Each structure stands twice: as C-alpha cells, then as structure tokens.
PDB file of C-alpha atoms in Angstrom:
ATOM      1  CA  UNK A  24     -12.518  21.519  -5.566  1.00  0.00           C
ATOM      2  CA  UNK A  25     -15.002  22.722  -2.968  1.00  0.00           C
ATOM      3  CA  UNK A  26     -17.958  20.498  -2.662  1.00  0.00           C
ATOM      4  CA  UNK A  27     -19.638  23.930  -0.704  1.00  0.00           C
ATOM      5  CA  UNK A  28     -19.992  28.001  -0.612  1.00  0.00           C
ATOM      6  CA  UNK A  29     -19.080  29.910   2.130  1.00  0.00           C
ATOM      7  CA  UNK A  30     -19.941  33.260   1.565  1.00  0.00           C
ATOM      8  CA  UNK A  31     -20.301  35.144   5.002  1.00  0.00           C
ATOM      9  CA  UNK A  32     -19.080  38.784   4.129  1.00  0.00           C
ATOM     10  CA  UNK A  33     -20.504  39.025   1.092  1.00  0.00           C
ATOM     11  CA  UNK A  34     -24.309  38.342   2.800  1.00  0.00           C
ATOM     12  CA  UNK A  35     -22.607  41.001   5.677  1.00  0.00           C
ATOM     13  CA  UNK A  36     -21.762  43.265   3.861  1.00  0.00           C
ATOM     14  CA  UNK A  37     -24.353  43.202   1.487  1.00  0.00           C
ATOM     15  CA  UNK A  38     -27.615  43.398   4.113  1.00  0.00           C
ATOM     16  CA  UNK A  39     -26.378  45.274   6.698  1.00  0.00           C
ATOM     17  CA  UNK A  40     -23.240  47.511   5.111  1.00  0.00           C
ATOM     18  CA  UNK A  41     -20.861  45.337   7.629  1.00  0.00           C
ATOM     19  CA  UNK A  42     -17.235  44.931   6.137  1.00  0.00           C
ATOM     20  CA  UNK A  43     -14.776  44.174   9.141  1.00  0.00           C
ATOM     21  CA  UNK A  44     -14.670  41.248  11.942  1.00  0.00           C
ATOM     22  CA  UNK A  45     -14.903  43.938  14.642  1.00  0.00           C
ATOM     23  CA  UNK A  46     -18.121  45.732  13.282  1.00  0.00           C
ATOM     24  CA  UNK A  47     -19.575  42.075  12.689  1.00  0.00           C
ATOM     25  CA  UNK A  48     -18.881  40.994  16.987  1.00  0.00           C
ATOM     26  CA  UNK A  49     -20.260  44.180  17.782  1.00  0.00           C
ATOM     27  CA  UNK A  50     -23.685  43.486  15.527  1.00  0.00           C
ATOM     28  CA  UNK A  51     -23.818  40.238  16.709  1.00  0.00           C
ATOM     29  CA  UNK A  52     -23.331  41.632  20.590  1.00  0.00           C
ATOM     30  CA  UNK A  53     -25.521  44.421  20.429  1.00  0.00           C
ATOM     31  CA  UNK A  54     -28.510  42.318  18.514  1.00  0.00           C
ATOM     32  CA  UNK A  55     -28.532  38.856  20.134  1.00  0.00           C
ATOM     33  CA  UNK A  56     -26.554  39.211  23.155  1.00  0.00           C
ATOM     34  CA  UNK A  57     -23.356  36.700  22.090  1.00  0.00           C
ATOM     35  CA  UNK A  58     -20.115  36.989  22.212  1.00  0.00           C
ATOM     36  CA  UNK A  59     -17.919  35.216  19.812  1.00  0.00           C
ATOM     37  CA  UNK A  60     -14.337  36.840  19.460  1.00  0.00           C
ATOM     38  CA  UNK A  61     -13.051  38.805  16.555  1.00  0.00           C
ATOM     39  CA  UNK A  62     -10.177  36.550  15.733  1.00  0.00           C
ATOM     40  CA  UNK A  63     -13.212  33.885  15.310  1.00  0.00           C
ATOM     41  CA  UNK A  64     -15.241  35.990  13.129  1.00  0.00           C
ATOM     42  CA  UNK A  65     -12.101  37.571  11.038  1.00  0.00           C
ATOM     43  CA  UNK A  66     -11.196  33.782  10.074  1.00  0.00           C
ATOM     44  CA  UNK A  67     -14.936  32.782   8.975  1.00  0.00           C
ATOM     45  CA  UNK A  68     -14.776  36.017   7.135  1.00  0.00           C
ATOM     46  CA  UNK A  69     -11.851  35.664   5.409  1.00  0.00           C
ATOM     47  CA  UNK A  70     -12.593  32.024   3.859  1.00  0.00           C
ATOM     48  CA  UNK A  71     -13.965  28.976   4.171  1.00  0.00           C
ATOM     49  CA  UNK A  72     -13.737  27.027   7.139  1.00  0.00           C
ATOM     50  CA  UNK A  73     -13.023  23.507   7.500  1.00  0.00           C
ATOM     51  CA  UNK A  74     -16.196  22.184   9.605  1.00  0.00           C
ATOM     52  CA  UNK A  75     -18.155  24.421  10.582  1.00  0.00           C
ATOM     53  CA  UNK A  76     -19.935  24.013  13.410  1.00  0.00           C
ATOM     54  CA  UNK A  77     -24.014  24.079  13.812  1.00  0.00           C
ATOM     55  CA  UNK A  78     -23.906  26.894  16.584  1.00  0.00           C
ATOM     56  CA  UNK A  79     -21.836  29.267  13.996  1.00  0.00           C
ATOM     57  CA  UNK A  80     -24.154  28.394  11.424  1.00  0.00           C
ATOM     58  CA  UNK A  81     -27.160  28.995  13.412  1.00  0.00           C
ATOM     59  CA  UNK A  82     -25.758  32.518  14.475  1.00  0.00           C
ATOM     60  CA  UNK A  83     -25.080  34.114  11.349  1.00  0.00           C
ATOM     61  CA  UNK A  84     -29.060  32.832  10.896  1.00  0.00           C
ATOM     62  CA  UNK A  85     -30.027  34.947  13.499  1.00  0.00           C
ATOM     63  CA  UNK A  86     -27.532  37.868  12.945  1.00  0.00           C
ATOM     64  CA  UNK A  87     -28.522  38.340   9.415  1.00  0.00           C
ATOM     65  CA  UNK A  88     -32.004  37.209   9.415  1.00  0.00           C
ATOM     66  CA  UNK A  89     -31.758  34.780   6.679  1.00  0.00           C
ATOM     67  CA  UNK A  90     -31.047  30.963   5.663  1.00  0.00           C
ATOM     68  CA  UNK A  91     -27.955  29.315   5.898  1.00  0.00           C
ATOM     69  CA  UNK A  92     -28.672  29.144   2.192  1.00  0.00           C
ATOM     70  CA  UNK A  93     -27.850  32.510   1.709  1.00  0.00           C
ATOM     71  CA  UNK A  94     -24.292  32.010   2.779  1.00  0.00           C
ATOM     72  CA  UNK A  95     -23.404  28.636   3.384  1.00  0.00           C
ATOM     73  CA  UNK A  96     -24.335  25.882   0.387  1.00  0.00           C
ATOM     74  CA  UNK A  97     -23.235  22.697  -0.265  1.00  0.00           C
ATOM     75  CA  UNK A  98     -22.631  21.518  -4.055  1.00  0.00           C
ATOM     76  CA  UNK A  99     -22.567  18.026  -5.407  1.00  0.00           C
ATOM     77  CA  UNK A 100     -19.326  16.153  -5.203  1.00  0.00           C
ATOM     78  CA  UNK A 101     -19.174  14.561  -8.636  1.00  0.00           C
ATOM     79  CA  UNK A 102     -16.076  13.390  -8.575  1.00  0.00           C
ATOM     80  CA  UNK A 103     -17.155  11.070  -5.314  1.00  0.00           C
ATOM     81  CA  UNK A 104     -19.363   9.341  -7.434  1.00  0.00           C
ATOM     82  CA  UNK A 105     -17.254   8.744 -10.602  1.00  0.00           C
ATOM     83  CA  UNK A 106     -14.677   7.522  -8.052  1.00  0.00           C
ATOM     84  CA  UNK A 107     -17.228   4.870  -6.232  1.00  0.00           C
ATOM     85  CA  UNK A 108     -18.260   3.795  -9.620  1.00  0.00           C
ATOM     86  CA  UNK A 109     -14.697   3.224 -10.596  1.00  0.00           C
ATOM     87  CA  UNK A 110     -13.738   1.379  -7.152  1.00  0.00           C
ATOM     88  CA  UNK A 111     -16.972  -0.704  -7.053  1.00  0.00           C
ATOM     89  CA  UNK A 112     -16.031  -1.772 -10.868  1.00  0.00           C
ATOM     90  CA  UNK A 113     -12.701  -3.200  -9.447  1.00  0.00           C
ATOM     91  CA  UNK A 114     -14.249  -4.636  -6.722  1.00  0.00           C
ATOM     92  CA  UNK A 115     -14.267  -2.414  -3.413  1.00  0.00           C
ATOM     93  CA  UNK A 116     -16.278  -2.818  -1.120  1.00  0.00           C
ATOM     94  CA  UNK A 117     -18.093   0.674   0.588  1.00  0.00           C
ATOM     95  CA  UNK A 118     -16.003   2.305   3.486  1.00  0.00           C
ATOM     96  CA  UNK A 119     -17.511   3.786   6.671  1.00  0.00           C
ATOM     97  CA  UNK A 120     -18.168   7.322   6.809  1.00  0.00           C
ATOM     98  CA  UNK A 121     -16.322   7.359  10.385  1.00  0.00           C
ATOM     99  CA  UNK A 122     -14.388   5.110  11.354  1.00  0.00           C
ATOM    100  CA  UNK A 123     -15.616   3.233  14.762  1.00  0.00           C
ATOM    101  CA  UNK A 124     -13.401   3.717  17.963  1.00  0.00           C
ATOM    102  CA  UNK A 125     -11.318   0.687  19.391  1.00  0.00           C
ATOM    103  CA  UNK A 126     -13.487  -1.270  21.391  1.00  0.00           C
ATOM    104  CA  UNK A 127     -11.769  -0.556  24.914  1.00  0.00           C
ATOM    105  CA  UNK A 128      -9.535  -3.622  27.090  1.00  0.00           C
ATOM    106  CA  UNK A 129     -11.555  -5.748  29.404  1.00  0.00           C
ATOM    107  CA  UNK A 130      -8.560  -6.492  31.097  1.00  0.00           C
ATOM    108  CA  UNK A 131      -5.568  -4.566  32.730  1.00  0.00           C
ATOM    109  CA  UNK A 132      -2.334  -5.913  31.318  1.00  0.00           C
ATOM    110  CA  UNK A 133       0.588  -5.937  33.319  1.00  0.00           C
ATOM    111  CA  UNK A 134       3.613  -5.721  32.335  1.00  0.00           C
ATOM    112  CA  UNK A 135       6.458  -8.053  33.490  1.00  0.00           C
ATOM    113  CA  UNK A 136       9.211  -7.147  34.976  1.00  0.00           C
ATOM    114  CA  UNK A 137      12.520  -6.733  33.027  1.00  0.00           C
ATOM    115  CA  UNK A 138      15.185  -8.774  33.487  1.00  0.00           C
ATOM    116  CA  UNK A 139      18.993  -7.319  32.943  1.00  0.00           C
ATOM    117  CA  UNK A 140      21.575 -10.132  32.704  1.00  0.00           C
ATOM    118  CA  UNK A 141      19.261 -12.795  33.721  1.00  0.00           C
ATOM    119  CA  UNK A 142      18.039 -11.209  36.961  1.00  0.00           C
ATOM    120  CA  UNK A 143      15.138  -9.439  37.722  1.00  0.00           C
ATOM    121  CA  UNK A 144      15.326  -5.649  38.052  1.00  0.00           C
ATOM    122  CA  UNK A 145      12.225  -5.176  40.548  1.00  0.00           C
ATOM    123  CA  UNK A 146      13.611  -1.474  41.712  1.00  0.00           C
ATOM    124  CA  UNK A 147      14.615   0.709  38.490  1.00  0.00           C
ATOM    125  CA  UNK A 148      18.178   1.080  38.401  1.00  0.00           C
ATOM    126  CA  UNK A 149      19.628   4.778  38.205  1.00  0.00           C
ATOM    127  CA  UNK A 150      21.496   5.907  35.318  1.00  0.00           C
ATOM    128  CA  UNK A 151      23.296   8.433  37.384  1.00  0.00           C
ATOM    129  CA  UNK A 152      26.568   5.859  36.551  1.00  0.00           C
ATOM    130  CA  UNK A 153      26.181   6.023  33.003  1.00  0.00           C
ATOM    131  CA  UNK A 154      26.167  10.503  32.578  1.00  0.00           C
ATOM    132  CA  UNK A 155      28.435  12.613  33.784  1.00  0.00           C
ATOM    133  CA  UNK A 156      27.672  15.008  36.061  1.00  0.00           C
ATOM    134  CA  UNK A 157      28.577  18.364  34.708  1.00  0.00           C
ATOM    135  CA  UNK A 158      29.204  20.304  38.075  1.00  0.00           C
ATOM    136  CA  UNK A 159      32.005  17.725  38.409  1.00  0.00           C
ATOM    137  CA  UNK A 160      34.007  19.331  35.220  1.00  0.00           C
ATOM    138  CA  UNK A 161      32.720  22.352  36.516  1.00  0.00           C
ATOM    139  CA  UNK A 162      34.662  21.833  40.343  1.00  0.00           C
ATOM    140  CA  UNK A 163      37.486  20.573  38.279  1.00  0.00           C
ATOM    141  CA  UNK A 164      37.978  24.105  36.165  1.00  0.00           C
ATOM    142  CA  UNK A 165      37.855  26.279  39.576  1.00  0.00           C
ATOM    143  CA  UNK A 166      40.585  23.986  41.203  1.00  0.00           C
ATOM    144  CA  UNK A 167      42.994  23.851  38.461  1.00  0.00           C
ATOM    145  CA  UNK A 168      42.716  28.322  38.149  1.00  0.00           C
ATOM    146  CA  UNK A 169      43.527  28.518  41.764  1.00  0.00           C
TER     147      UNK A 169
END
C-alpha cells in the first residue's frame, strides 16, 4: 500500500494542457531555465518514484506554480502503527530510522604472510605450473598436420 500520492501528469496536464515528457522538459526549459532530461521526466510521469528527491520536488513547484500538495502527498501509514503496537506488546524495543555507519579502524591491520607447507611464501608463487597453456595444444595441432 502506498503511504503517498504522486500525481505529476495529472497536475500537468490539467494546468497547463501538458501530456508528454518531451513537452514537459521543454516547459520546464523555456520557463525556468533547467534542464532535466526526458527519460527523467517520462519516469516521474509515468508513476511513482521511489525517493524523490527535494530538487525534483521543488521544480515541479516552480514549473507549475503550485504546492507540492497538489501533486505529491503523503498518507498515514496505519499499518506502521498497528505493527509497533503489536511488537512493543511482545516486547521490542524501537529500531533506528537509519541505521548508523561502522565506526571506521583506528588501526591498519596487516595481514601475515601465508605459509605453504610450513614455509613462508614472502614472493607470490605463479600458477603458470598448475594451467595449461593453450598455445601449447595449439603448436601441437600445426605440427602433427604437417
């Protein structure tokens, strides 16, 4: 269920008779001087975005001379709140809206060297041994043709 209403071509096409993502860049151009790309504007007209973001929001403000209420309105979530209620009655605790980032390494770990049958390997060794080079089966084809 969508806690929100995007409604962006209806409010378009409604106020100022615009229909299609190319007539909407070329409003938007011609009356405040941006430049936001059709494939942009075709996918905000076509449905609801994700998150969108403040700049878009404040555009289509602009463009259409209106309130983001016009278009773009957020609904309560009650099924948020009948879910809290039924965590907190078993006993969760509240969760973080975002989730904080790792607090970063004060110190560079190295890493030690590995050892292969008990000795250290300090150089890497090459697996050139262990494949086999195809130009070898390759040489070995042309010889046995001549």
């Amino acid at each position: 269920m969508n806690t929100y209403v995007w409604k962006v071509k209806e409010i378009a096409a409604k106020s100022h008779r615009i229909t299609t993502a190319v007539q909407l860049k070329a409003f938007i151009e011609e009356n405040l001087g941006v430049i936001v790309t059709v494939q942009t504007l075709r996918a905000l007209m076509r449905g609801s975005p994700v998150a969108p973001r403040v700049e878009m929001i404040q555009l289509f403000c602009d463009a259409f001379n209106c309130r983001s209420e016009a278009f773009y309105v957020f609904t309560p979530n009650a099924a948020r709140a009948q879910q809290w209620e039924k965590d907190r009655s078993e006993g969760k605790k509240a969760s973080p809206l975002y989730q904080p980032k790792a607090s970063p390494l004060d110190e560079i770990v190295k890493v030690p060297d590995e050892t292969i049958q008990g000795e250290s390997a300090g150089k890497p060794k090459s697996l050139r041994a262990t494949f086999t080079d195809p130009r070898t089966l390759y040489k070995d084809r042309l010889i046995s043709k001549e």
